[in-house]
């Protein structure tokens, strides 16, 4: 699977743009963006963890859920926006390698799953929150959403960290067929027969 031709052509085109070249060759900009990406974790996931731990009945159990979310979630949303902006800039700086990174691909899948989990929570679980808002231990549905959220975002952090390691990079051939398929590597016969 090399992925839709357009996606590969797009990241290759992106890598040739002046902005991408300037970012990847910059002495300070790339580390600055990446440091911001890491530091913003505290704002985004640090605050989201507070809400999830309340929903699990593990933290601030005497404070109504609605009060915890009302006070904390604005910081989570601001942190999420900063994570997305810095993440897109990191991708823009090294688009081809990142697009071919198995870790990045798993990270995107986990982020989408975390988004679906949050949507389902807001759409289904939160509907009757007035009933259990003050409960020290919210109902199973809320606890499942919170546990799933913590697990998925932990996976995003681990896979994000792994992007820097080149164990499965496409230029390290030969690799197992599954790795080349999952990473979308375009491999020549000469590379495979090394
Ligand atoms: C919104 C939630 C996100 C979280 C929690 C997150 C988390 C992380 C973490 C923990 C790292 C490792 C940083 C390090 O230790 O070096 C990382 C790296 C990275 N992230 Fe994200 N990220 C998010 C969104 C994004 C998005 C939306 C993109 C791009 C579309 C992205 C692209 C990257 C890239 C390319 C790296 C590798 C940087 C490097 O190693 O040089 N991230 N991310």
mmCIF file of N, CA and C in Angstrom, residues 42-109:
data_model
loop_
_atom_site.group_PDB
_atom_site.id
_atom_site.type_symbol
_atom_site.label_atom_id
_atom_site.label_comp_id
_atom_site.label_asym_id
_atom_site.label_seq_id
_atom_site.Cartn_x
_atom_site.Cartn_y
_atom_site.Cartn_z
ATOM 1 N N UNK A 42 1.232 19.587 28.905
ATOM 2 C CA UNK A 42 0.781 19.807 30.294
ATOM 3 C C UNK A 42 -0.569 20.525 30.295
ATOM 4 N N UNK A 43 -0.687 21.525 29.427
ATOM 5 C CA UNK A 43 -1.928 22.312 29.403
ATOM 6 C C UNK A 43 -3.077 21.465 28.874
ATOM 7 N N UNK A 44 -2.820 20.729 27.793
ATOM 8 C CA UNK A 44 -3.892 19.941 27.155
ATOM 9 C C UNK A 44 -4.193 18.684 27.966
ATOM 10 N N UNK A 45 -3.206 17.806 28.068
ATOM 11 C CA UNK A 45 -3.489 16.513 28.708
ATOM 12 C C UNK A 45 -3.498 16.599 30.219
ATOM 13 N N UNK A 46 -2.756 17.583 30.769
ATOM 14 C CA UNK A 46 -2.793 17.754 32.222
ATOM 15 C C UNK A 46 -4.208 18.109 32.684
ATOM 16 N N UNK A 47 -4.863 19.006 31.933
ATOM 17 C CA UNK A 47 -6.219 19.433 32.326
ATOM 18 C C UNK A 47 -7.257 18.381 31.944
ATOM 19 N N UNK A 48 -7.049 17.740 30.785
ATOM 20 C CA UNK A 48 -7.997 16.688 30.393
ATOM 21 C C UNK A 48 -7.978 15.545 31.411
ATOM 22 N N UNK A 49 -6.779 15.242 31.936
ATOM 23 C CA UNK A 49 -6.662 14.167 32.935
ATOM 24 C C UNK A 49 -7.452 14.511 34.206
ATOM 25 N N UNK A 50 -7.490 15.798 34.566
ATOM 26 C CA UNK A 50 -8.274 16.199 35.748
ATOM 27 C C UNK A 50 -9.754 15.857 35.530
ATOM 28 N N UNK A 51 -10.271 16.213 34.345
ATOM 29 C CA UNK A 51 -11.679 15.926 34.044
ATOM 30 C C UNK A 51 -11.918 14.416 33.997
ATOM 31 N N UNK A 52 -11.022 13.678 33.340
ATOM 32 C CA UNK A 52 -11.207 12.220 33.232
ATOM 33 C C UNK A 52 -11.127 11.544 34.606
ATOM 34 N N UNK A 53 -10.220 12.027 35.463
ATOM 35 C CA UNK A 53 -10.102 11.424 36.799
ATOM 36 C C UNK A 53 -11.321 11.747 37.663
ATOM 37 N N UNK A 54 -11.920 12.925 37.426
ATOM 38 C CA UNK A 54 -13.184 13.226 38.132
ATOM 39 C C UNK A 54 -14.288 12.285 37.661
ATOM 40 N N UNK A 55 -14.334 12.049 36.309
ATOM 41 C CA UNK A 55 -15.352 11.151 35.757
ATOM 42 C C UNK A 55 -15.140 9.708 36.222
ATOM 43 N N UNK A 56 -13.889 9.384 36.547
ATOM 44 C CA UNK A 56 -13.602 8.035 37.062
ATOM 45 C C UNK A 56 -13.909 7.925 38.556
ATOM 46 N N UNK A 57 -14.223 9.091 39.168
ATOM 47 C CA UNK A 57 -14.499 9.095 40.607
ATOM 48 C C UNK A 57 -13.229 8.977 41.430
ATOM 49 N N UNK A 58 -12.102 9.456 40.841
ATOM 50 C CA UNK A 58 -10.803 9.326 41.523
ATOM 51 C C UNK A 58 -10.274 10.657 42.044
ATOM 52 N N UNK A 59 -10.899 11.790 41.629
ATOM 53 C CA UNK A 59 -10.367 13.103 42.000
ATOM 54 C C UNK A 59 -11.498 14.109 42.199
ATOM 55 N N UNK A 60 -11.337 15.020 43.169
ATOM 56 C CA UNK A 60 -12.339 16.077 43.385
ATOM 57 C C UNK A 60 -13.761 15.497 43.439
ATOM 58 N N UNK A 61 -13.920 14.397 44.158
ATOM 59 C CA UNK A 61 -15.207 13.666 44.097
ATOM 60 C C UNK A 61 -16.350 14.425 44.758
ATOM 61 N N UNK A 62 -16.001 15.480 45.563
ATOM 62 C CA UNK A 62 -17.096 16.236 46.197
ATOM 63 C C UNK A 62 -17.514 17.439 45.351
ATOM 64 N N UNK A 63 -16.808 17.657 44.216
ATOM 65 C CA UNK A 63 -17.138 18.777 43.332
ATOM 66 C C UNK A 63 -17.968 18.242 42.163
ATOM 67 N N UNK A 64 -19.130 18.869 41.868
ATOM 68 C CA UNK A 64 -19.939 18.370 40.744
ATOM 69 C C UNK A 64 -19.131 18.331 39.436
ATOM 70 N N UNK A 65 -19.391 17.312 38.626
ATOM 71 C CA UNK A 65 -18.664 17.135 37.364
ATOM 72 C C UNK A 65 -18.768 18.398 36.508
ATOM 73 N N UNK A 66 -19.967 18.975 36.443
ATOM 74 C CA UNK A 66 -20.175 20.161 35.591
ATOM 75 C C UNK A 66 -19.286 21.320 36.044
ATOM 76 N N UNK A 67 -19.042 21.430 37.363
ATOM 77 C CA UNK A 67 -18.192 22.527 37.849
ATOM 78 C C UNK A 67 -16.730 22.293 37.463
ATOM 79 N N UNK A 68 -16.292 21.051 37.570
ATOM 80 C CA UNK A 68 -14.899 20.742 37.176
ATOM 81 C C UNK A 68 -14.711 21.025 35.686
ATOM 82 N N UNK A 69 -15.659 20.543 34.852
ATOM 83 C CA UNK A 69 -15.492 20.746 33.408
ATOM 84 C C UNK A 69 -15.592 22.231 33.043
ATOM 85 N N UNK A 70 -16.499 22.955 33.689
ATOM 86 C CA UNK A 70 -16.660 24.374 33.342
ATOM 87 C C UNK A 70 -15.380 25.149 33.640
ATOM 88 N N UNK A 71 -14.709 24.803 34.731
ATOM 89 C CA UNK A 71 -13.496 25.545 35.117
ATOM 90 C C UNK A 71 -12.261 25.099 34.333
ATOM 91 N N UNK A 72 -12.204 23.805 34.004
ATOM 92 C CA UNK A 72 -10.963 23.247 33.451
ATOM 93 C C UNK A 72 -10.946 23.170 31.921
ATOM 94 N N UNK A 73 -12.090 22.827 31.297
ATOM 95 C CA UNK A 73 -12.082 22.555 29.857
ATOM 96 C C UNK A 73 -11.637 23.717 28.965
ATOM 97 N N UNK A 74 -11.876 24.999 29.339
ATOM 98 C CA UNK A 74 -11.345 26.071 28.478
ATOM 99 C C UNK A 74 -9.823 25.981 28.298
ATOM 100 N N UNK A 75 -9.099 25.552 29.349
ATOM 101 C CA UNK A 75 -7.646 25.385 29.244
ATOM 102 C C UNK A 75 -7.319 24.194 28.327
ATOM 103 N N UNK A 76 -8.150 23.133 28.431
ATOM 104 C CA UNK A 76 -7.938 21.955 27.591
ATOM 105 C C UNK A 76 -8.081 22.309 26.112
ATOM 106 N N UNK A 77 -9.130 23.087 25.813
ATOM 107 C CA UNK A 77 -9.371 23.474 24.418
ATOM 108 C C UNK A 77 -8.221 24.346 23.886
ATOM 109 N N UNK A 78 -7.758 25.293 24.723
ATOM 110 C CA UNK A 78 -6.627 26.147 24.304
ATOM 111 C C UNK A 78 -5.385 25.281 24.063
ATOM 112 N N UNK A 79 -5.141 24.336 24.967
ATOM 113 C CA UNK A 79 -3.992 23.440 24.815
ATOM 114 C C UNK A 79 -4.101 22.584 23.563
ATOM 115 N N UNK A 80 -5.315 22.094 23.291
ATOM 116 C CA UNK A 80 -5.524 21.253 22.106
ATOM 117 C C UNK A 80 -5.219 22.041 20.831
ATOM 118 N N UNK A 81 -5.694 23.292 20.793
ATOM 119 C CA UNK A 81 -5.445 24.135 19.612
ATOM 120 C C UNK A 81 -3.940 24.320 19.404
ATOM 121 N N UNK A 82 -3.205 24.562 20.495
ATOM 122 C CA UNK A 82 -1.745 24.743 20.389
ATOM 123 C C UNK A 82 -1.054 23.455 19.949
ATOM 124 N N UNK A 83 -1.557 22.291 20.437
ATOM 125 C CA UNK A 83 -0.974 20.995 20.028
ATOM 126 C C UNK A 83 -1.149 20.787 18.530
ATOM 127 N N UNK A 84 -2.351 21.123 18.032
ATOM 128 C CA UNK A 84 -2.629 20.928 16.607
ATOM 129 C C UNK A 84 -1.735 21.850 15.764
ATOM 130 N N UNK A 85 -1.652 23.135 16.171
ATOM 131 C CA UNK A 85 -0.850 24.102 15.386
ATOM 132 C C UNK A 85 0.626 23.683 15.370
ATOM 133 N N UNK A 86 1.197 23.381 16.555
ATOM 134 C CA UNK A 86 2.618 23.003 16.587
ATOM 135 C C UNK A 86 2.842 21.659 15.903
ATOM 136 N N UNK A 87 1.863 20.744 16.036
ATOM 137 C CA UNK A 87 1.986 19.445 15.379
ATOM 138 C C UNK A 87 2.005 19.587 13.860
ATOM 139 N N UNK A 88 1.099 20.404 13.336
ATOM 140 C CA UNK A 88 1.071 20.619 11.881
ATOM 141 C C UNK A 88 2.373 21.252 11.393
ATOM 142 N N UNK A 89 2.951 22.157 12.205
ATOM 143 C CA UNK A 89 4.229 22.767 11.814
ATOM 144 C C UNK A 89 5.360 21.729 11.829
ATOM 145 N N UNK A 90 5.324 20.819 12.807
ATOM 146 C CA UNK A 90 6.338 19.751 12.841
ATOM 147 C C UNK A 90 6.202 18.858 11.610
ATOM 148 N N UNK A 91 4.961 18.566 11.252
ATOM 149 C CA UNK A 91 4.710 17.760 10.052
ATOM 150 C C UNK A 91 5.199 18.499 8.809
ATOM 151 N N UNK A 92 4.909 19.808 8.761
ATOM 152 C CA UNK A 92 5.283 20.634 7.599
ATOM 153 C C UNK A 92 6.802 20.661 7.417
ATOM 154 N N UNK A 93 7.536 20.638 8.531
ATOM 155 C CA UNK A 93 9.003 20.700 8.459
ATOM 156 C C UNK A 93 9.600 19.420 7.856
ATOM 157 N N UNK A 94 9.050 18.254 8.193
ATOM 158 C CA UNK A 94 9.591 16.970 7.707
ATOM 159 C C UNK A 94 8.440 16.099 7.183
ATOM 160 N N UNK A 95 7.753 16.538 6.099
ATOM 161 C CA UNK A 95 6.506 15.876 5.711
ATOM 162 C C UNK A 95 6.656 14.441 5.214
ATOM 163 N N UNK A 96 7.674 14.169 4.388
ATOM 164 C CA UNK A 96 7.755 12.823 3.792
ATOM 165 C C UNK A 96 8.097 11.786 4.861
ATOM 166 N N UNK A 97 9.136 12.077 5.651
ATOM 167 C CA UNK A 97 9.518 11.101 6.686
ATOM 168 C C UNK A 97 8.387 10.893 7.686
ATOM 169 N N UNK A 98 7.707 11.985 8.063
ATOM 170 C CA UNK A 98 6.618 11.861 9.041
ATOM 171 C C UNK A 98 5.445 11.072 8.449
ATOM 172 N N UNK A 99 5.120 11.347 7.187
ATOM 173 C CA UNK A 99 4.025 10.623 6.510
ATOM 174 C C UNK A 99 4.329 9.127 6.452
ATOM 175 N N UNK A 100 5.618 8.794 6.291
ATOM 176 C CA UNK A 100 6.022 7.385 6.210
ATOM 177 C C UNK A 100 6.309 6.784 7.582
ATOM 178 N N UNK A 101 6.099 7.562 8.662
ATOM 179 C CA UNK A 101 6.408 7.028 9.991
ATOM 180 C C UNK A 101 5.256 6.176 10.514
ATOM 181 N N UNK A 102 5.554 4.918 10.818
ATOM 182 C CA UNK A 102 4.519 4.029 11.363
ATOM 183 C C UNK A 102 3.976 4.617 12.663
ATOM 184 N N UNK A 103 4.871 5.196 13.451
ATOM 185 C CA UNK A 103 4.456 5.762 14.737
ATOM 186 C C UNK A 103 3.495 6.919 14.519
ATOM 187 N N UNK A 104 3.795 7.752 13.536
ATOM 188 C CA UNK A 104 2.905 8.878 13.263
ATOM 189 C C UNK A 104 1.553 8.375 12.779
ATOM 190 N N UNK A 105 1.546 7.320 11.955
ATOM 191 C CA UNK A 105 0.279 6.784 11.438
ATOM 192 C C UNK A 105 -0.563 6.201 12.585
ATOM 193 N N UNK A 106 0.103 5.494 13.484
ATOM 194 C CA UNK A 106 -0.647 4.952 14.637
ATOM 195 C C UNK A 106 -1.162 6.108 15.501
ATOM 196 N N UNK A 107 -0.310 7.144 15.664
ATOM 197 C CA UNK A 107 -0.713 8.303 16.470
ATOM 198 C C UNK A 107 -1.967 8.959 15.902
ATOM 199 N N UNK A 108 -2.024 9.117 14.570
ATOM 200 C CA UNK A 108 -3.203 9.725 13.943
ATOM 201 C C UNK A 108 -4.446 8.860 14.183
ATOM 202 N N UNK A 109 -4.288 7.532 14.057
ATOM 203 C CA UNK A 109 -5.424 6.633 14.302
ATOM 204 C C UNK A 109 -5.910 6.784 15.755
#
